Short mmCIF file of N, CA and C in Angstrom, two decimals:
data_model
loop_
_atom_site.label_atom_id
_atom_site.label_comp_id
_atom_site.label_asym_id
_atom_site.label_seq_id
_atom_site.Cartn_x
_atom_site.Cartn_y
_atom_site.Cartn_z
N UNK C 1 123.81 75.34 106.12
CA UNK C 1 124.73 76.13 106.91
C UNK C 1 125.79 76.74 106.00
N UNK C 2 126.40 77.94 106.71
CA UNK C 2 127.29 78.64 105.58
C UNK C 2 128.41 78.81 106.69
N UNK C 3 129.89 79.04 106.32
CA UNK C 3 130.88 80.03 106.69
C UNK C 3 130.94 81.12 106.17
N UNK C 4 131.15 82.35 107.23
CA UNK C 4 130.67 83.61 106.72
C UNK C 4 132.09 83.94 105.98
N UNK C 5 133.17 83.33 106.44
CA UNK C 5 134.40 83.18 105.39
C UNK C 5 133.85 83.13 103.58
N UNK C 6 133.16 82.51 103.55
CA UNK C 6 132.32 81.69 101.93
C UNK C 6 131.52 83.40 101.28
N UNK C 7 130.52 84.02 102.32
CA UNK C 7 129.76 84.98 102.10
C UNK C 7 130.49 86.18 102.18
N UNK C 8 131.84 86.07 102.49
CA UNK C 8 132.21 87.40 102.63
C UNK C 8 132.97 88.02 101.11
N UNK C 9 132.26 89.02 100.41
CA UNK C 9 132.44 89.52 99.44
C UNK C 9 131.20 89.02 98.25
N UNK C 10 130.52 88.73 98.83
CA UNK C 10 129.30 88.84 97.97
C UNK C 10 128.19 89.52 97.68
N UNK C 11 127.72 89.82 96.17
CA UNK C 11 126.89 91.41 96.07
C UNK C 11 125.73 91.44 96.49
N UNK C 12 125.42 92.61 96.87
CA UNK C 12 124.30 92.78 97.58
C UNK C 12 123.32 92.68 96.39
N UNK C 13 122.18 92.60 95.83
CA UNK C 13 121.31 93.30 94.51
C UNK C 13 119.88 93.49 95.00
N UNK C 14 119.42 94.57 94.55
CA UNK C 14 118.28 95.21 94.88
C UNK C 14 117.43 94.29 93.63
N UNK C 15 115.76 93.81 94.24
CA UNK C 15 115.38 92.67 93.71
C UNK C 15 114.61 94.24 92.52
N UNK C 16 114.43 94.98 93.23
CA UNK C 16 113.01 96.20 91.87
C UNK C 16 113.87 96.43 90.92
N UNK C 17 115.49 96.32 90.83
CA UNK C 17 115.90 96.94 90.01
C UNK C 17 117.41 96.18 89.30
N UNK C 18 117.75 94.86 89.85
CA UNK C 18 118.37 94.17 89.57
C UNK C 18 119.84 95.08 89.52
N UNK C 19 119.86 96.27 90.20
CA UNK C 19 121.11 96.71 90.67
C UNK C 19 121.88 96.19 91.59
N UNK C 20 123.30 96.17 90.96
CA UNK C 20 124.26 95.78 92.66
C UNK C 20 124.48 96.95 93.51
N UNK C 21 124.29 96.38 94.39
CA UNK C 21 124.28 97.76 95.71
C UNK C 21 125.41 98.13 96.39
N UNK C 22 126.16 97.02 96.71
CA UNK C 22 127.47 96.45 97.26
C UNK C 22 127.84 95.37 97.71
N UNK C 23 128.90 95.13 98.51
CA UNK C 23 129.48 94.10 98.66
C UNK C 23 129.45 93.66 100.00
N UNK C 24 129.29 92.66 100.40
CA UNK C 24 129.81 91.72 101.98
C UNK C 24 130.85 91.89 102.45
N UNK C 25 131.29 93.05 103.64
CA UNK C 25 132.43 93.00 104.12
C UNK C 25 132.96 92.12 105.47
N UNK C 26 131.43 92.47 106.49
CA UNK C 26 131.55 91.84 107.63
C UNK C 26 129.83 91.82 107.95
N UNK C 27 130.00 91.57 109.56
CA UNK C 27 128.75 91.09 109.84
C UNK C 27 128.32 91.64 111.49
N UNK C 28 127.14 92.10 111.77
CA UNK C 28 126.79 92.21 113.77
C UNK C 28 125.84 91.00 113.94
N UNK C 29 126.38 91.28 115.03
CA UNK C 29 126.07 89.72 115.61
C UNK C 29 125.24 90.44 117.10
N UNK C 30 124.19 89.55 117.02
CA UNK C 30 123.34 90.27 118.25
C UNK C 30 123.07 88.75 119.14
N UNK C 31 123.25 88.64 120.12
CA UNK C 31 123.26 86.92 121.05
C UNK C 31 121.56 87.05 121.59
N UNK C 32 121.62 85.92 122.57
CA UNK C 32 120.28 85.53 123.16
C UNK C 32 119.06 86.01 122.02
N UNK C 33 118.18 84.88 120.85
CA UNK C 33 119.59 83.80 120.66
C UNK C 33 120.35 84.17 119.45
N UNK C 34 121.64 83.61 119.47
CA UNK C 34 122.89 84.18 118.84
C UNK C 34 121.92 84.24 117.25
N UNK C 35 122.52 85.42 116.64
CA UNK C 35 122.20 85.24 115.30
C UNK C 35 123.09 86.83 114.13
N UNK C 36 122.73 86.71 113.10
CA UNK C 36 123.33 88.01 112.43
C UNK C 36 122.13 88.92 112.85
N UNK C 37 122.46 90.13 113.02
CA UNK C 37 121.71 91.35 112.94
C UNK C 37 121.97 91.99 111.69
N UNK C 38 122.96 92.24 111.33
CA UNK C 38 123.39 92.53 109.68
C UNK C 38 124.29 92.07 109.15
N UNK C 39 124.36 92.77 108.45
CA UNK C 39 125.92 92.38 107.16
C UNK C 39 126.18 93.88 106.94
N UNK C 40 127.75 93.83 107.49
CA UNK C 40 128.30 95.05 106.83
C UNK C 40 128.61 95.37 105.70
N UNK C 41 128.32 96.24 104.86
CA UNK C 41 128.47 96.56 103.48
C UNK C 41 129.86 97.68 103.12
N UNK C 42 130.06 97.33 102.10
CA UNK C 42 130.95 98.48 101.26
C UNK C 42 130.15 98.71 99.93
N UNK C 43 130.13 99.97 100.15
CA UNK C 43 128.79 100.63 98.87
C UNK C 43 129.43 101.67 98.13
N UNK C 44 128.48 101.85 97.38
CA UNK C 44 128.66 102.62 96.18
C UNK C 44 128.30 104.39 96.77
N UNK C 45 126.97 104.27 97.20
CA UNK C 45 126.63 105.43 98.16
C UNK C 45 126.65 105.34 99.46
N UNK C 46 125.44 105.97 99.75
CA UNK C 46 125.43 106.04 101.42
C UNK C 46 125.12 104.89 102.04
N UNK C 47 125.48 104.94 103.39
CA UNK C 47 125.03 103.48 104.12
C UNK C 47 126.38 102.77 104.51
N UNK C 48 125.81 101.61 105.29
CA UNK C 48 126.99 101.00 105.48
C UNK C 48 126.61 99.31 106.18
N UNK C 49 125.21 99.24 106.19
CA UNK C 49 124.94 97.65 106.33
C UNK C 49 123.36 97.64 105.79
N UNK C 50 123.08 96.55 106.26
CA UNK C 50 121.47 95.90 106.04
C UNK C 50 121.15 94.85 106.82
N UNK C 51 120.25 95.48 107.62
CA UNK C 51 119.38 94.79 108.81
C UNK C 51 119.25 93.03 108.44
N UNK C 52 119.52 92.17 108.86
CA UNK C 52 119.21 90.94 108.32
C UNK C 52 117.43 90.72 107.93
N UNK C 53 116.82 91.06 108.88
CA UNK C 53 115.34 91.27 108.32
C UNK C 53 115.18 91.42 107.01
N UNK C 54 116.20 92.73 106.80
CA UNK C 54 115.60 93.03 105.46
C UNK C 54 116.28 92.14 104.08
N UNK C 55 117.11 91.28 104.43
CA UNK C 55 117.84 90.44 103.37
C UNK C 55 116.86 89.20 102.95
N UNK C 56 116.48 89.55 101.79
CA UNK C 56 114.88 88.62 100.93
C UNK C 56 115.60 87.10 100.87
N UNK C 57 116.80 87.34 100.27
CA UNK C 57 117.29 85.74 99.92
C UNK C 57 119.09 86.27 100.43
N UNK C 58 119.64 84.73 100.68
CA UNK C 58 121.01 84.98 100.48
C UNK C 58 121.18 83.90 99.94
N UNK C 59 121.58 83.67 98.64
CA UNK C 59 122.23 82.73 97.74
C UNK C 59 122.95 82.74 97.14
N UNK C 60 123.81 81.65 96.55
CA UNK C 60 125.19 80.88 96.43
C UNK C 60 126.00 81.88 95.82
N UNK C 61 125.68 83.22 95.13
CA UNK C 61 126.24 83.85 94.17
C UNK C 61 125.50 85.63 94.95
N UNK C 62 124.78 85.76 95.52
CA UNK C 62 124.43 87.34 96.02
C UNK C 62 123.61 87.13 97.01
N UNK C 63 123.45 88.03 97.80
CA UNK C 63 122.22 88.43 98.89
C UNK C 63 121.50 89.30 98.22
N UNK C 64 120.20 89.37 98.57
CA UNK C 64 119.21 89.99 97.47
C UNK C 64 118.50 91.09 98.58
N UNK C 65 118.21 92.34 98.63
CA UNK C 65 117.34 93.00 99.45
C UNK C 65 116.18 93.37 98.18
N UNK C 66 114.83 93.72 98.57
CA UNK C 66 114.13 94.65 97.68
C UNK C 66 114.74 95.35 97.31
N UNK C 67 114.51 96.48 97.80
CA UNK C 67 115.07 98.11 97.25
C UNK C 67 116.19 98.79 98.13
N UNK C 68 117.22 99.63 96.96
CA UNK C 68 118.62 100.54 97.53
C UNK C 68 117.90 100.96 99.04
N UNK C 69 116.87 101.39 99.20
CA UNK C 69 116.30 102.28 100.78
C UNK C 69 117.15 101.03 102.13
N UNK C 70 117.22 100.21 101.38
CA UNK C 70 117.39 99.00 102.59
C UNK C 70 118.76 99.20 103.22
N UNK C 71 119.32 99.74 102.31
CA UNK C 71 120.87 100.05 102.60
C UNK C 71 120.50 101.00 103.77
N UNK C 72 121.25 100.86 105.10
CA UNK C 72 121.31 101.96 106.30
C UNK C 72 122.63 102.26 106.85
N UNK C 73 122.59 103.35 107.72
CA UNK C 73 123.63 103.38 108.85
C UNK C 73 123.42 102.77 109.70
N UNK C 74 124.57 102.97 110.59
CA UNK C 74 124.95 102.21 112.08
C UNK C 74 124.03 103.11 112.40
N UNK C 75 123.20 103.77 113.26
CA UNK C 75 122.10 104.58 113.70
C UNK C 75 121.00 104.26 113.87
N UNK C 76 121.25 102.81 112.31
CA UNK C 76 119.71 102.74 112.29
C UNK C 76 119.58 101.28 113.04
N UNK C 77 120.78 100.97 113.94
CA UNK C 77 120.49 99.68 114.53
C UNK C 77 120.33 99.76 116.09
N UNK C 78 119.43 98.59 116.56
CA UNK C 78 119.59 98.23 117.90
C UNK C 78 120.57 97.75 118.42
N UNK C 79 121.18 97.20 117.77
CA UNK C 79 122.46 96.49 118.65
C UNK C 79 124.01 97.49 117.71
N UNK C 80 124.77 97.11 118.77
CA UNK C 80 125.83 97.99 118.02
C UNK C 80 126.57 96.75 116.50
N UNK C 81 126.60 97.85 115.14
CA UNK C 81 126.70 97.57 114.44
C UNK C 81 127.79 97.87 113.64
N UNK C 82 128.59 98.85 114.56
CA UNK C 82 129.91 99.61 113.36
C UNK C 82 130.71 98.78 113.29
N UNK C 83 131.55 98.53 112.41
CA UNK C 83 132.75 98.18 111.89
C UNK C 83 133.61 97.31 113.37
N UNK C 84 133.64 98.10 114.65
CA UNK C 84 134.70 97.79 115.87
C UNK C 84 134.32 96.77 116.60
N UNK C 85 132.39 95.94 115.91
CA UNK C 85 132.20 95.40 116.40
C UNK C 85 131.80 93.78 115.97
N UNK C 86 132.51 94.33 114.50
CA UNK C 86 132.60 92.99 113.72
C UNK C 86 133.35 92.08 114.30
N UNK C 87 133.06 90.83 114.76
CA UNK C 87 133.38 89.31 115.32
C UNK C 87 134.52 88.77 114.47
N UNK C 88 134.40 88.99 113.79
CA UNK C 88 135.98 87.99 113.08
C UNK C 88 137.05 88.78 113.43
N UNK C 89 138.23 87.90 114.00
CA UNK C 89 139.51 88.22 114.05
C UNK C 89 139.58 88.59 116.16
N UNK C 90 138.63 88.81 116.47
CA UNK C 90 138.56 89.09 117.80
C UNK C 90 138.76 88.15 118.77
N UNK C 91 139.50 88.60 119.85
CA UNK C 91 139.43 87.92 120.95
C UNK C 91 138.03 86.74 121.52
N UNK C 92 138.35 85.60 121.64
CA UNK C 92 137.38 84.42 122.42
C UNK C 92 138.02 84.92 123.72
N UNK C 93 136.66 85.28 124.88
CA UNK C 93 136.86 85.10 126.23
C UNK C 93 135.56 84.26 126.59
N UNK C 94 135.30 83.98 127.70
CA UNK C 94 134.37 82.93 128.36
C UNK C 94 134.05 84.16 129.81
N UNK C 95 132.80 83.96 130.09
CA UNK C 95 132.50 84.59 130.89
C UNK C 95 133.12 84.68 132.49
N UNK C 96 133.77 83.33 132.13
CA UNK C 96 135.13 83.94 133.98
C UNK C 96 136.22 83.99 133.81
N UNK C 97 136.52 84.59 132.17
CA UNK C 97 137.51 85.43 131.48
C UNK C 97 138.80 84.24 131.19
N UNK C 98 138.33 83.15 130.67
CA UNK C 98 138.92 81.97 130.28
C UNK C 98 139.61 82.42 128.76
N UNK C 99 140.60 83.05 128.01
CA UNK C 99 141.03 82.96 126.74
C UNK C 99 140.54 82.19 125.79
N UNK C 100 139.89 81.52 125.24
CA UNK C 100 139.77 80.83 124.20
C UNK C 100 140.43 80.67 122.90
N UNK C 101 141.14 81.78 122.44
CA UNK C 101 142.02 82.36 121.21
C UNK C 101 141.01 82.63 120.11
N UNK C 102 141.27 83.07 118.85
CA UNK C 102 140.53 84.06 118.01
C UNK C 102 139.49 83.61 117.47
N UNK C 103 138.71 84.43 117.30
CA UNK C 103 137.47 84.41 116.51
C UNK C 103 138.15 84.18 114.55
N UNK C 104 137.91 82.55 114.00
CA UNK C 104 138.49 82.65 112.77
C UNK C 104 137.35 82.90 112.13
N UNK C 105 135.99 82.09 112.40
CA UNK C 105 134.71 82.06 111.20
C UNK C 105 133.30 81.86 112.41
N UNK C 106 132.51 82.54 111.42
CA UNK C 106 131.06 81.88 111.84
C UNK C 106 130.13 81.17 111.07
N UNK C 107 129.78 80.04 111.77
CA UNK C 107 128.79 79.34 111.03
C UNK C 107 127.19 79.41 111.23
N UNK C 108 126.48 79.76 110.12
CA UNK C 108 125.27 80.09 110.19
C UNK C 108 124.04 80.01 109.28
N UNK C 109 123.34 79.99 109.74
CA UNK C 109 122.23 79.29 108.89
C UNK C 109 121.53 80.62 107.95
N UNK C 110 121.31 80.34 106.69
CA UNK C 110 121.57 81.16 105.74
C UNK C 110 120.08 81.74 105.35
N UNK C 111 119.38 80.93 105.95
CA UNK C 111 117.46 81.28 105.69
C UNK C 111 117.59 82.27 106.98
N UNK C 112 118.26 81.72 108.47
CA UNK C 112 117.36 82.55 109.39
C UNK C 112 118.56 83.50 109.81
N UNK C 113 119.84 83.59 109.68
CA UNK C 113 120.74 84.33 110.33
C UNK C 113 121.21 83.86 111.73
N UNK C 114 120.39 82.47 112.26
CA UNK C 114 121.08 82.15 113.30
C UNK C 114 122.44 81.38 113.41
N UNK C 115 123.20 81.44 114.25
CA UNK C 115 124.53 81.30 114.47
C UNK C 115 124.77 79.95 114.94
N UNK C 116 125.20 78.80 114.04
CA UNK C 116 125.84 77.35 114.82
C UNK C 116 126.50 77.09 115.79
N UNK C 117 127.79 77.55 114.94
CA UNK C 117 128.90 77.37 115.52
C UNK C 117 129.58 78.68 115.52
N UNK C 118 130.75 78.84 116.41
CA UNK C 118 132.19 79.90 116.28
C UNK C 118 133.13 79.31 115.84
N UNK C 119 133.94 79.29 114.87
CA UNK C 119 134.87 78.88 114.82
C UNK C 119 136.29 79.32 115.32
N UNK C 120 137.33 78.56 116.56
CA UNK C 120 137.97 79.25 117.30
C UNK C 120 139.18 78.18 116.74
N UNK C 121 139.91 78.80 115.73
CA UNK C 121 141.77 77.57 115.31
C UNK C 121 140.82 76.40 114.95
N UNK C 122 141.35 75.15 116.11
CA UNK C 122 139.96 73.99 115.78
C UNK C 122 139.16 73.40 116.16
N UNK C 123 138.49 74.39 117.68
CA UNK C 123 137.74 74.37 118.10
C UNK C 123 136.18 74.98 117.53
N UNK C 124 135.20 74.20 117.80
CA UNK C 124 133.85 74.59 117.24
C UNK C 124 133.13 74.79 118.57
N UNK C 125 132.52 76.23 118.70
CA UNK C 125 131.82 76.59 120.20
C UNK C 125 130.94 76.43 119.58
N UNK C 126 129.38 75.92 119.99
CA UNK C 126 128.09 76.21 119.77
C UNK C 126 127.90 77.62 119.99
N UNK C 127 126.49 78.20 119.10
CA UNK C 127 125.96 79.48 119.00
C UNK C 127 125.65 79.81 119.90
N UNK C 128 125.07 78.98 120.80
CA UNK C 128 124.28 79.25 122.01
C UNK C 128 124.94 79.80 123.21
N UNK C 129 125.80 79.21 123.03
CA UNK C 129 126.98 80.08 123.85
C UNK C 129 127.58 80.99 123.97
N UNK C 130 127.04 82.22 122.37
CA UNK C 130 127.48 83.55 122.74
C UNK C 130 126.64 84.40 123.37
N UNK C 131 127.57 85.34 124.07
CA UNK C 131 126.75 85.94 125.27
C UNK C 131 126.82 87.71 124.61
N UNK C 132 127.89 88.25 124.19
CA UNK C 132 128.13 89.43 123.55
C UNK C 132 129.82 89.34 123.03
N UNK C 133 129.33 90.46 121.32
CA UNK C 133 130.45 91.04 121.05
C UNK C 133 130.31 92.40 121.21
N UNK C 134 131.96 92.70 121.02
CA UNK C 134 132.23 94.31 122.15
C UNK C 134 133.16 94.93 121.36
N UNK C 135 133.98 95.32 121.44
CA UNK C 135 134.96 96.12 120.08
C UNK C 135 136.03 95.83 121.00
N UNK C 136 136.53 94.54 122.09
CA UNK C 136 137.56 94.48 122.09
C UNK C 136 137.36 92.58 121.94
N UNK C 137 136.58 92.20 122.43
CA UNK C 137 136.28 90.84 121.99
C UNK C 137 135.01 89.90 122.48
N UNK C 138 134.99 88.72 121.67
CA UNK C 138 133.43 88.22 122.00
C UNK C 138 133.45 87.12 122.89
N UNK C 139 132.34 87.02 123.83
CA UNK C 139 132.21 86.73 125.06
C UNK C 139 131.36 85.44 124.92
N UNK C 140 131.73 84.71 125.32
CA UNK C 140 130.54 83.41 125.15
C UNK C 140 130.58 82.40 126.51
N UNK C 141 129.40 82.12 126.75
CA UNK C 141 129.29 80.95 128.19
C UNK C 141 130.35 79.77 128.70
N UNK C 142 130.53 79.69 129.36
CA UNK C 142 131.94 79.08 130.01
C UNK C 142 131.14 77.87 130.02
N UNK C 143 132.15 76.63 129.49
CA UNK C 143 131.34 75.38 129.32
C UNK C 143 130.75 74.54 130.48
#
């Protein structure tokens, strides 16, 4: 298991060419069941994340894709992926609009992208319990 606190700012490198691509800024989060859909990037060129599919390895020191092509836009995702809908720092609500207080970290498993825990101050929600994030805050099952 990882905190995406730990992964955040780590280089991307393309495995054909042992280039760095960019860096780990944030992350989309797609629920049922909870997991990463990408990692938002800050790059050198175009683009601005990478599909978790396409991430070969993520280890202790970089996330590895094959090739620069892997780098995409928000366009190229199913679930919403821009920047407004990155999970950290956002509002915890519960589905009969219970406050929870902020989204500090996520914990997640680093082979598959699925989601443990939320970390909320010092509360730990299970993964399973998120329902959606939204660009004003993330929503998870009322206990």
């Amino acid at each position: 298991m990882m905190l995406f606190s730990l992964a955040k700012g780590r280089a991307v490198i393309a495995l054909a060419t042992a280039e760095t691509l960019a860096t780990v800024t944030g992350l989309a989060i797609a629920p049922t069941p909870a997991r990463i859909a990408a990692l938002r990037l800050k790059v050198k060129g175009t683009g601005t994340l990478v599909k978790w599919t396409d991430v070969q390895a993520f280890g202790p020191d970089a996330v590895t894709v094959r090739s620069a092509d892997k780098i995409r836009t928000d366009s190229d995702m199913s679930v919403p992926a821009d920047k407004h809908h990155d999970p950290i720092g956002k509002r915890v609500l519960t589905d009969t609009g219970q406050d929870v207080g902020i989204l500090g970290d996520v914990d997640f498993n680093e082979t598959t992208g699925h989601i443990q825990r939320l970390i909320v101050g010092s509360q730990e929600i299970a993964g399973e319990r998120l329902l959606g994030v939204g660009t004003y805050a993330v929503v998870i099952a009322a206990p």
